[in-house]
Amino acid sequence: MTSRRRWARNALVGALVLVAGWGTAGWLVVGAPDAVAAESTLRTLAAARGLRIGSAVNAVPLRQEKGYRDKLRYEFNGVTPENAMKWSQVEPVPGQYAWDDADAIVDFAEQSGQMVRGHPLVWHSALPEWLTSGSFTDEQLRAILKQHIEDMTTRYAGRVGAWDVVNEAFNEDGTLRPSIWLDRLGSGYIADAFRWARAADPAAKLYINDFNAEWTNPKSDALYALVRDLRAQGVPVDGVGFQTHVTTNSALSQLKATLARFAGLGIDVAVTELDVRMPLPADDTKLTTQATVYRRAIDACLAVARCVSLTVWGFTDAHSWVPGAVPGWGAADLLDESLQPKPAYTSVHDGLAARDFTGTAVAVQSGRCLDVPNSTATGGVQLQQYGCNSTGAQRFVYNRVGTKTYTITNAQNALCVTVANGSTGNGAAVLQSPCAGLAQQKFELYKVVGSDQDYKLAATHSGKCLRVQDDSTADFARIEQWPCQTDPAAPSKQVWRLTAAPGHP
Ligand code: G3I
C-alpha cells in the first residue's frame, strides 16, 4: 500500500470509529487504525491520534525537487505556505494577483490529502511597497485591507482549512505592535479582520498567531486577554497559533500549560511554526539536545486535546529560513540537507508513537483514587477507592495493547487490574492478579468529549465499565464492573481522571 493510500485508509478508519463512537452518550472514541502501520510516518502516527502534523512549504523546491515533494507528501498531513500567501508575493502590483505559487501549494496539498493553513492575512511585514509607500486615506486603507482578506479567503474557500488571520499583533511588553494597521485603523482592525474573514469563508478556522507567547509573560497574557475579550464580543476567533521558533537552549517547560490555558477559553490551539535552531556547526550533542526540545513540543501538543495541529517551519535544513535570518545559527529542522532524518525526526516519531503512560486514576464523582489495599500482596486483592496519597499503591502503568485497549498494572507490584474470574456479571469484583494477557485484564479507554484526561474504562471481555460500588464517595468502597451508563444528572459517574493520559490518546 502506498503511503497515501495507507493514510487515506487510516483516516477513513478513524472517521468510521468516530461515527461509531458513543456520540449520543457524550463520549468520543478518538479515531485510530486497528494497528499501527509497520512503516509508520509522522502523518500516519499523527492521524491515528487525531492530530495534524504539518510543515511550512517553500514553493521553489516544491516545484524543482522530487525528493522534497516526496518527503512532504509522505510525512505530513498539513502544509502552510511559508511565503506564497504573503501580501507582497500575491499582489506585487495593486489589483494584479500572482497566484501561481499559492495555487501550486494548495493543489499539491489537495492531491496529497493535506490540510492547508493559510498564512497570513494581516501582518505588519511582507507588505507590498505600493501599499506601504502609497498615500491612502485611512478609509481607503481599511477598504484595501477588507478587499485583500476577501480576495484571499474567497479564492481558497473550501481549500484552506485554517487561516492565520492576524499575525504577530503584539510587542513583548503586551502592548499592540505599531504597524500600518494599528497606526491608521486603530486596534479595531483585529476584530474587523476576523469578521471579514468569517463572512467570506464561514467554514475556515480563524486564528490569531504569534511568537514568544509559549510561556508566561506579558505578551502571552495580553494575547489571552484579547482572545477572551474578542470572543466575549462575538468576534469569530477560533484558535490561537503559537509559532514556537526556539533554540536548543529552550526548555519549552511551559508550553503544555500555555496550550491548556488558552484551550480553556474554548478555542483550538496549535503549534504553527516550530523549529529548533542551534549555533553552527551542528554536532552530536547539539543534535541530541535538539531532539529533546522537539519531543517536548510534540508531547505538549499531544497532552492537550484541543491542540489540533503541530506544524514545523520547514522540514529540511536544505531550505530553512534560519541561517539567512539568524547568522551563525541553523540546522533547525527534522531532516538534514540531504533529507535524511536527524535525531529530532526520530524523537518526534517516537513521541507520536508512544502511548503508554503512568499515573493515578481518580474517580471523578468522589475525588478518590483507585487504590490497592495491600500493594505488596501477590494477587487476588480487591481494588478499592481511597483518598489520593501519592503512594505506589495508587500508581498504575497503562500499556497500550490495541488501538484504544490497555492493560493497567500497579506500578509497585506489577500485578494487573482484572475482572475476577472473567465474569461478565454486574457487580463482579475488580482485583489484582498476575498479568496473563487475558481479556478480563484489558480495558478500552473511552474519552469523555471535551476533556483532556477523563475516561470510562470498559473491560474488553464484558464491555462493562469500572465503577465504584454504588457510586460511593467513601474510602474503602470496592471497585466493580457495571453496565456502562451515562446519567445526564450525574455525568461524572464511572468516569476516571487518568492524570497522566495524553489529551490525544
Ligand atoms: O522573493 C525574494 C526574491 O525575489 C529576492 O531575490 C530575495 C532577496 O533577498 O528575497 C526574496 O524574498 C525573501 C522571501 O523570504 C522569500 O524567500 C525575503 O527577502 C525574505 O525576507 C523572506 O523571508 C521570510 C520571512 O518570513 C519574511 O517574510 C522567510 O522565508 C519565512 O520563513 C519567514 O517566516 C516567518 C513567518 O511568516 C511568520 N513568523 C516568523 C517566520 C520566521 O521569520
Coordinates of C-alpha atoms and ligand atoms in Angstrom, one line a residue:
M1 CA 0.0 0.0 0.0
T2 CA 1.4 3.5 -0.8
S3 CA 1.8 5.9 2.0
R4 CA -1.1 8.0 0.6
R5 CA -3.4 5.1 0.4
R6 CA -2.4 3.9 3.8
W7 CA -3.0 7.4 5.2
A8 CA -6.4 7.6 3.5
R9 CA -7.3 4.2 4.9
N10 CA -6.2 5.3 8.4
A11 CA -8.2 8.5 8.1
L12 CA -11.3 6.5 6.9
V13 CA -11.0 4.0 9.7
G14 CA -10.6 7.0 12.1
A15 CA -13.7 8.6 10.7
L16 CA -15.7 5.4 11.0
V17 CA -14.7 4.9 14.6
L18 CA -15.7 8.5 15.3
V19 CA -19.1 8.0 13.8
A20 CA -19.5 4.7 15.6
G21 CA -18.4 6.2 18.9
W22 CA -20.8 6.6 21.7
G23 CA -21.7 10.0 20.5
T24 CA -25.1 10.1 22.0
A25 CA -23.6 9.2 25.3
G26 CA -21.3 12.2 25.1
W27 CA -18.2 10.1 24.7
L28 CA -15.6 10.3 22.0
V29 CA -13.6 7.5 20.6
V30 CA -10.6 9.1 19.0
G31 CA -10.1 7.6 15.6
A32 CA -7.2 5.2 15.1
P33 CA -6.3 2.5 12.7
D34 CA -6.6 -1.1 14.0
A35 CA -2.8 -1.5 14.2
V36 CA 0.0 1.0 14.0
A37 CA 1.2 0.8 10.4
A38 CA 4.5 -1.1 10.1
E39 CA 6.0 1.7 8.0
S40 CA 4.7 4.5 10.1
T41 CA 5.4 8.0 9.1
L42 CA 4.8 11.1 11.1
R43 CA 1.5 11.6 9.3
T44 CA 0.1 8.1 9.9
L45 CA 1.0 8.3 13.5
A46 CA -0.4 11.8 13.9
A47 CA -3.6 10.9 12.0
A48 CA -4.1 7.9 14.3
R49 CA -4.2 10.3 17.3
G50 CA -6.5 12.9 15.7
L51 CA -3.6 15.3 15.3
R52 CA -2.4 17.1 12.2
I53 CA 1.4 17.3 11.6
G54 CA 2.3 20.0 9.1
S55 CA 5.2 21.8 7.5
A56 CA 5.8 25.1 6.0
V57 CA 6.3 24.8 2.3
N58 CA 8.7 26.6 0.1
A59 CA 7.3 26.9 -3.4
V60 CA 10.7 26.7 -5.1
P61 CA 11.8 23.2 -4.1
L62 CA 8.2 22.1 -4.3
R63 CA 8.5 22.8 -8.0
Q64 CA 12.0 21.7 -8.5
E65 CA 12.9 18.8 -6.2
K66 CA 11.2 15.4 -6.3
G67 CA 12.8 14.4 -3.0
Y68 CA 11.3 17.4 -1.3
R69 CA 7.9 16.7 -2.7
D70 CA 8.0 13.1 -1.7
K71 CA 9.0 13.7 1.9
L72 CA 6.4 16.4 2.3
R73 CA 3.7 14.2 1.0
Y74 CA 4.8 11.1 2.9
E75 CA 5.5 12.6 6.3
F76 CA 2.9 15.5 6.7
N77 CA -0.9 15.8 6.6
G78 CA -0.8 19.6 6.8
V79 CA 1.0 22.4 5.0
T80 CA 1.5 26.1 5.4
P81 CA 2.8 28.2 2.5
E82 CA 5.9 29.7 4.0
N83 CA 5.8 32.9 1.9
A84 CA 3.5 32.2 -1.1
M85 CA 0.4 33.8 0.5
K86 CA 2.1 36.9 1.9
W87 CA 0.7 40.1 0.5
S88 CA 3.9 41.2 -1.1
Q89 CA 4.0 37.9 -3.0
V90 CA 0.4 37.6 -4.1
E91 CA -0.2 41.2 -5.0
P92 CA 3.0 42.9 -6.0
V93 CA 1.1 45.3 -8.2
P94 CA -2.2 46.7 -7.0
G95 CA -5.1 44.7 -8.3
Q96 CA -2.8 42.2 -10.1
Y97 CA -2.6 39.0 -8.3
A98 CA 0.2 36.5 -8.7
W99 CA -1.4 33.3 -7.6
D100 CA 1.0 30.8 -9.1
D101 CA 2.9 29.7 -6.0
A102 CA 0.0 29.8 -3.7
D103 CA -2.1 27.8 -6.2
A104 CA 0.7 25.3 -6.6
I105 CA 0.9 24.7 -2.9
V106 CA -2.9 24.4 -2.5
D107 CA -3.1 22.0 -5.5
F108 CA -0.3 19.8 -4.1
A109 CA -1.9 19.7 -0.7
E110 CA -5.2 18.7 -2.2
Q111 CA -3.6 15.9 -4.2
S112 CA -1.8 14.8 -1.1
G113 CA -4.7 14.8 1.4
Q114 CA -3.2 17.6 3.4
M115 CA -4.9 20.5 5.1
V116 CA -3.7 24.0 4.3
R117 CA -3.1 26.6 6.9
G118 CA -3.3 29.9 5.1
H119 CA -0.7 32.4 6.3
P120 CA -1.1 35.3 7.0
L121 CA -4.0 37.7 6.1
V122 CA -2.9 40.6 8.2
W123 CA 0.7 41.2 9.2
H124 CA 2.9 44.2 9.7
S125 CA 5.6 42.6 7.5
A126 CA 5.9 41.3 3.9
L127 CA 3.6 44.1 2.6
P128 CA 3.9 45.3 -1.0
E129 CA 5.6 48.6 -1.5
W130 CA 2.7 50.1 -3.3
L131 CA 0.8 49.7 -0.1
T132 CA 3.4 50.9 2.5
S133 CA 4.5 53.9 0.4
G134 CA 1.2 54.8 -1.1
S135 CA -0.7 57.9 0.1
F136 CA -4.1 56.4 1.1
T137 CA -6.6 57.8 3.4
D138 CA -7.5 55.8 6.5
E139 CA -10.8 54.9 4.9
Q140 CA -9.1 53.7 1.7
L141 CA -6.6 51.6 3.7
R142 CA -9.5 50.0 5.5
A143 CA -11.2 49.2 2.3
I144 CA -7.9 47.8 0.8
L145 CA -7.4 45.5 3.8
K146 CA -11.0 44.3 3.6
Q147 CA -10.6 43.6 -0.1
H148 CA -7.4 41.7 0.5
I149 CA -9.0 39.5 3.1
E150 CA -11.9 38.9 0.9
D151 CA -9.8 38.1 -2.1
M152 CA -7.7 35.6 -0.3
T153 CA -10.4 33.8 1.6
T154 CA -12.9 33.6 -1.2
R155 CA -10.2 32.3 -3.7
Y156 CA -9.4 29.4 -1.4
A157 CA -12.7 28.9 0.3
G158 CA -13.2 25.2 1.0
R159 CA -9.5 24.5 0.2
V160 CA -7.8 26.3 3.1
G161 CA -8.9 24.8 6.4
A162 CA -7.5 27.5 8.7
W163 CA -6.2 31.0 8.3
D164 CA -3.7 32.9 10.4
V165 CA -5.9 36.0 10.2
V166 CA -3.8 38.3 12.3
N167 CA -0.1 37.6 12.7
E168 CA 2.2 39.0 15.4
A169 CA 0.0 41.8 16.7
F170 CA 1.8 42.2 20.0
N171 CA 5.0 43.7 21.3
E172 CA 6.9 41.8 24.0
D173 CA 5.5 44.0 26.7
G174 CA 2.0 43.1 25.8
T175 CA 1.1 46.4 24.1
L176 CA -0.1 46.2 20.5
R177 CA 2.6 46.4 17.9
P178 CA 2.8 49.6 15.9
S179 CA 2.0 48.9 12.3
I180 CA 0.3 50.5 9.4
W181 CA -2.8 48.7 10.6
L182 CA -2.7 49.8 14.2
D183 CA -1.5 53.3 13.4
R184 CA -4.0 54.0 10.7
L185 CA -7.1 51.9 11.6
G186 CA -6.7 51.6 15.4
S187 CA -6.9 48.4 17.4
G188 CA -10.3 47.6 15.9
Y189 CA -8.5 46.3 12.8
I190 CA -8.1 42.9 14.6
A191 CA -11.8 42.4 15.2
D192 CA -12.7 43.7 11.7
A193 CA -10.2 41.3 10.1
F194 CA -11.8 38.3 11.8
R195 CA -15.3 39.4 10.9
W196 CA -14.4 40.0 7.3
A197 CA -12.7 36.6 7.0
R198 CA -15.6 34.8 8.6
A199 CA -18.1 36.5 6.3
A200 CA -16.0 35.5 3.2
D201 CA -15.3 31.9 4.2
P202 CA -17.6 30.7 7.0
A203 CA -16.0 27.2 7.1
A204 CA -12.4 28.1 7.7
K205 CA -11.0 28.1 11.3
L206 CA -9.7 31.6 12.1
Y207 CA -6.5 32.0 14.2
I208 CA -4.5 34.7 15.8
N209 CA -0.8 33.7 15.6
D210 CA 2.2 35.0 17.5
F211 CA 5.7 34.1 18.8
N212 CA 7.1 34.3 22.4
A213 CA 3.6 33.6 23.8
E214 CA 4.5 30.0 24.6
W215 CA 5.4 30.8 28.2
T216 CA 4.1 33.1 30.9
N217 CA 5.0 36.7 30.1
P218 CA 3.2 40.0 29.4
K219 CA 2.8 39.1 25.7
S220 CA 1.1 35.8 26.4
D221 CA -1.2 37.4 29.0
A222 CA -2.1 40.2 26.6
L223 CA -2.9 37.7 23.8
Y224 CA -5.0 35.7 26.2
A225 CA -6.9 38.7 27.3
L226 CA -7.5 39.9 23.8
V227 CA -8.9 36.5 22.6
R228 CA -11.1 36.3 25.7
D229 CA -12.5 39.8 25.1
L230 CA -12.9 39.4 21.4
R231 CA -14.9 36.1 21.9
A232 CA -17.0 37.8 24.6
Q233 CA -17.9 40.4 21.9
G234 CA -18.8 37.7 19.4
V235 CA -15.7 38.1 17.2
P236 CA -15.1 34.8 15.4
V237 CA -11.6 33.8 16.8
D238 CA -11.5 30.0 16.6
G239 CA -7.9 29.4 17.6
V240 CA -4.5 30.6 18.8
G241 CA -1.3 29.7 17.0
F242 CA 2.0 29.5 18.9
Q243 CA 4.8 29.9 16.4
T244 CA 7.5 28.2 18.7
H245 CA 10.7 29.3 16.9
V246 CA 13.1 28.3 19.6
T247 CA 16.7 27.3 20.2
T248 CA 18.4 24.2 21.6
N249 CA 18.5 26.1 24.9
S250 CA 14.8 26.2 25.2
A251 CA 13.3 24.0 27.9
L252 CA 9.7 24.6 26.5
S253 CA 8.7 23.8 30.0
Q254 CA 5.6 26.0 29.9
L255 CA 4.3 25.1 26.5
K256 CA 1.9 22.4 27.7
A257 CA 0.5 24.6 30.4
T258 CA 0.2 27.5 28.0
L259 CA -1.7 25.4 25.4
A260 CA -4.0 24.1 28.1
R261 CA -4.6 27.7 29.4
F262 CA -5.6 29.0 26.0
A263 CA -7.7 25.9 25.3
G264 CA -9.6 26.7 28.4
L265 CA -11.0 29.7 26.5
G266 CA -13.0 27.1 24.5
I267 CA -10.8 27.5 21.4
D268 CA -8.4 25.4 19.4
V269 CA -4.7 25.8 19.9
A270 CA -1.9 24.9 17.5
V271 CA 1.9 24.9 17.3
T272 CA 2.3 26.7 14.0
E273 CA 5.9 27.3 13.1
L274 CA 8.1 25.0 15.2
D275 CA 11.8 24.9 14.6
V276 CA 14.8 24.5 17.0
R277 CA 17.9 26.2 15.9
M278 CA 21.4 25.7 17.2
P279 CA 24.7 27.5 16.9
L280 CA 26.5 26.2 13.8
P281 CA 28.2 23.8 13.2
A282 CA 25.9 21.1 14.4
D283 CA 27.4 18.2 16.4
D284 CA 26.0 15.1 18.0
T285 CA 25.5 16.7 21.4
K286 CA 23.5 19.6 19.9
L287 CA 21.5 17.3 17.7
T288 CA 20.6 15.2 20.7
T289 CA 19.6 18.3 22.7
Q290 CA 17.6 19.5 19.7
A291 CA 15.7 16.1 19.6
T292 CA 14.7 16.5 23.3
V293 CA 13.3 20.0 22.5
Y294 CA 11.3 18.7 19.6
R295 CA 10.0 15.9 21.8
R296 CA 8.8 18.3 24.4
A297 CA 6.9 20.3 21.8
I298 CA 5.1 17.2 20.4
D299 CA 4.4 15.9 23.9
A300 CA 2.9 19.2 24.9
C301 CA 0.6 19.2 21.9
L302 CA -0.4 15.6 22.4
A303 CA -1.2 16.3 26.0
V304 CA -3.9 18.9 25.2
A305 CA -6.9 17.6 23.4
R306 CA -7.6 21.0 21.7
C307 CA -4.1 21.2 20.3
V308 CA -5.2 20.3 16.9
S309 CA -2.0 20.6 14.9
L310 CA 1.7 20.9 15.1
T311 CA 3.4 22.5 12.1
V312 CA 7.2 22.7 11.6
W313 CA 8.6 25.8 9.8
G314 CA 10.2 23.7 7.1
F315 CA 11.3 20.1 7.4
T316 CA 14.7 20.1 5.9
D317 CA 17.9 22.1 6.7
A318 CA 18.3 22.5 3.0
H319 CA 15.6 25.1 2.9
S320 CA 15.3 26.6 6.3
W321 CA 14.8 30.4 6.8
V322 CA 17.1 30.3 9.9
P323 CA 20.7 30.7 8.5
G324 CA 19.7 33.6 6.3
A325 CA 17.9 35.4 9.1
V326 CA 19.9 34.5 12.2
P327 CA 23.6 34.4 11.2
G328 CA 25.6 31.7 12.8
W329 CA 22.6 29.6 13.6
G330 CA 20.8 26.8 11.7
A331 CA 20.3 23.1 11.4
A332 CA 16.9 23.8 12.9
D333 CA 14.8 21.2 11.1
L334 CA 13.8 17.5 11.3
L335 CA 15.8 16.3 8.3
D336 CA 19.3 17.3 7.3
E337 CA 20.3 18.9 4.0
S338 CA 20.2 15.5 2.2
L339 CA 16.7 14.9 3.5
Q340 CA 18.0 12.2 6.0
P341 CA 16.3 12.0 9.4
K342 CA 18.1 13.7 12.3
P343 CA 17.6 12.6 15.9
A344 CA 14.9 15.2 16.1
Y345 CA 12.9 13.3 13.5
T346 CA 13.2 10.1 15.4
S347 CA 12.2 11.9 18.6
V348 CA 9.0 13.3 17.1
H349 CA 8.2 10.0 15.5
D350 CA 8.7 8.2 18.8
G351 CA 6.6 10.8 20.6
L352 CA 3.7 10.3 18.2
A353 CA 4.0 6.5 18.5
A354 CA 4.3 6.5 22.3
R355 CA 1.0 5.7 24.0
D356 CA 1.9 4.1 27.4
F357 CA 1.6 6.3 30.4
T358 CA 1.8 6.0 34.2
G359 CA -0.3 7.9 36.7
T360 CA -3.2 7.8 39.1
A361 CA -6.9 7.2 38.3
V362 CA -9.2 9.5 40.2
A363 CA -12.9 8.6 40.4
V364 CA -14.3 11.9 39.3
Q365 CA -17.6 11.5 41.3
S366 CA -15.7 11.1 44.6
G367 CA -12.3 12.7 44.0
R368 CA -10.7 9.5 45.4
C369 CA -8.1 7.4 43.8
L370 CA -8.0 3.8 42.5
D371 CA -6.0 2.0 45.3
V372 CA -4.5 -1.4 46.1
P373 CA -5.2 -2.0 49.8
N374 CA -2.2 -4.2 50.3
S375 CA 0.1 -3.4 47.4
T376 CA 2.7 -6.0 48.4
A377 CA 0.2 -8.9 48.1
T378 CA 0.8 -11.4 45.3
G379 CA -2.7 -11.4 43.9
G380 CA -6.4 -11.6 44.5
V381 CA -6.6 -8.3 46.3
Q382 CA -9.9 -6.5 45.7
L383 CA -9.3 -2.9 44.5
Q384 CA -10.9 0.0 46.3
Q385 CA -11.0 3.7 46.2
Y386 CA -9.1 5.7 48.8
G387 CA -8.1 9.3 49.4
C388 CA -5.3 10.2 46.9
N389 CA -2.0 10.0 48.7
S390 CA 0.7 9.8 46.0
T391 CA 1.9 6.3 47.1
G392 CA 2.8 3.4 44.8
A393 CA -0.5 1.7 45.7
Q394 CA -2.3 4.3 43.6
R395 CA 0.2 4.5 40.7
F396 CA -0.7 2.5 37.6
V397 CA 1.0 1.8 34.3
Y398 CA -1.2 1.9 31.3
N399 CA 0.3 -0.2 28.5
R400 CA -1.3 0.1 25.1
V401 CA -2.0 -3.3 23.6
G402 CA -4.6 -2.3 20.9
T403 CA -6.0 0.7 19.2
K404 CA -7.6 2.0 22.4
T405 CA -7.0 -1.0 24.6
Y406 CA -4.7 -1.0 27.6
T407 CA -3.6 -3.3 30.4
I408 CA -3.5 -1.5 33.8
T409 CA -0.7 -2.6 36.0
N410 CA 0.1 -1.4 39.5
A411 CA 3.5 0.3 39.4
Q412 CA 4.5 -1.1 42.7
N413 CA 3.6 -4.8 42.5
A414 CA 3.3 -5.2 38.7
L415 CA 0.0 -7.0 39.0
C416 CA -2.8 -6.4 36.5
V417 CA -6.2 -4.9 37.2
T418 CA -8.5 -7.9 36.5
V419 CA -12.2 -8.6 36.5
A420 CA -12.5 -11.6 38.8
N421 CA -12.7 -15.0 37.0
G422 CA -13.5 -13.3 33.7
S423 CA -17.1 -12.8 35.0
T424 CA -19.5 -10.9 32.8
G425 CA -21.9 -10.3 35.6
N426 CA -22.9 -7.0 37.1
G427 CA -21.0 -6.2 40.2
A428 CA -18.2 -8.6 39.5
A429 CA -15.2 -7.7 41.7
V430 CA -12.2 -5.9 40.2
L431 CA -9.0 -7.1 41.7
Q432 CA -5.2 -7.6 41.2
S433 CA -3.8 -10.8 39.6
P434 CA -0.7 -11.8 37.6
C435 CA -0.8 -10.4 34.1
A436 CA -1.6 -13.2 31.7
G437 CA -2.9 -11.3 28.6
L438 CA -6.5 -12.2 29.4
A439 CA -9.4 -10.3 28.0
Q440 CA -10.6 -9.5 31.6
Q441 CA -7.2 -7.8 32.0
K442 CA -7.7 -5.4 29.1
F443 CA -9.7 -2.2 29.1
E444 CA -10.9 0.1 26.4
L445 CA -10.4 3.7 27.2
Y446 CA -13.3 5.9 26.1
K447 CA -12.5 9.5 26.3
V448 CA -15.2 12.0 27.6
V449 CA -15.8 14.6 24.9
G450 CA -14.0 17.9 25.6
S451 CA -11.8 16.6 28.3
D452 CA -8.1 16.0 28.3
Q453 CA -7.9 13.1 30.8
D454 CA -11.4 11.9 31.7
Y455 CA -12.2 8.3 30.6
K456 CA -14.6 5.4 31.0
L457 CA -12.8 2.1 31.3
A458 CA -14.6 -0.8 29.8
A459 CA -13.4 -4.4 30.3
T460 CA -12.9 -6.0 26.8
H461 CA -14.4 -9.4 27.8
S462 CA -17.7 -7.9 29.1
G463 CA -17.9 -4.4 27.7
K464 CA -18.8 -3.3 31.2
C465 CA -17.3 -0.3 32.9
L466 CA -15.2 0.0 36.0
R467 CA -17.0 1.9 38.7
V468 CA -17.0 2.5 42.5
Q469 CA -19.7 0.2 44.0
D470 CA -23.0 2.2 44.3
D471 CA -21.1 5.2 43.1
S472 CA -20.0 5.7 46.7
T473 CA -17.9 8.6 47.7
A474 CA -16.5 6.8 50.8
D475 CA -13.0 5.5 51.4
F476 CA -12.6 1.7 51.1
A477 CA -15.6 1.4 48.6
R478 CA -14.9 -1.5 46.3
I479 CA -14.3 -1.4 42.6
E480 CA -16.6 -3.5 40.4
Q481 CA -17.8 -3.7 36.8
W482 CA -21.2 -2.4 35.9
P483 CA -23.0 -1.7 32.6
C484 CA -21.6 1.4 31.1
Q485 CA -24.1 4.3 31.6
T486 CA -24.4 7.9 31.0
D487 CA -26.6 9.6 33.6
P488 CA -27.2 13.1 32.4
A489 CA -27.9 14.1 36.0
A490 CA -24.6 12.6 37.2
P491 CA -22.2 12.8 34.2
S492 CA -19.2 12.0 36.4
K493 CA -20.4 8.5 37.3
Q494 CA -18.0 5.8 36.1
V495 CA -15.6 8.5 34.9
W496 CA -11.9 8.2 35.8
R497 CA -9.5 11.0 35.5
L498 CA -6.3 9.4 34.3
T499 CA -3.8 12.0 35.5
A500 CA -1.1 11.2 33.0
A501 CA -3.1 10.3 30.0
P502 CA -2.4 12.4 26.9
G503 CA -5.2 14.6 25.6
H504 CA -4.7 12.7 22.3
P505 CA -4.8 9.1 23.4
Ligands
G3I1 O1 11.4 36.5 -3.2 C1 12.5 37.4 -3.0 C2 13.5 37.3 -4.1 O2 12.8 37.7 -5.3 C3 14.7 38.1 -3.7 O3 15.7 38.0 -4.7 C4 15.3 37.7 -2.4 C5 16.5 38.5 -2.0 O4 16.6 38.5 -0.6 O5 14.3 37.8 -1.4 C6 13.2 37.0 -1.7 O6 12.3 37.2 -0.7 C7 12.6 36.6 0.6 C8 11.5 35.7 1.0 O7 11.7 35.2 2.3 C9 11.3 34.5 0.0 O8 12.5 33.8 0.0 C10 12.7 37.7 1.6 O9 13.9 38.5 1.3 C11 12.8 37.2 3.0 O10 12.8 38.2 3.9 C12 11.7 36.2 3.2 O11 11.8 35.7 4.5 C13 10.7 35.0 5.0 C14 10.2 35.8 6.3 O12 9.2 35.1 6.9 C15 9.7 37.2 5.9 O13 8.6 37.2 5.1 C16 11.1 33.6 5.4 O14 11.4 32.9 4.3 C17 10.0 33.0 6.2 O15 10.4 31.7 6.7 C18 9.6 33.9 7.4 O16 8.5 33.3 8.0 C19 8.1 33.9 9.2 C20 6.6 33.8 9.3 O17 6.0 34.2 8.1 C21 6.0 34.5 10.5 N1 6.6 34.1 11.7 C22 8.1 34.1 11.7 C23 8.7 33.4 10.5 C24 10.2 33.3 10.5 O18 10.7 34.6 10.4

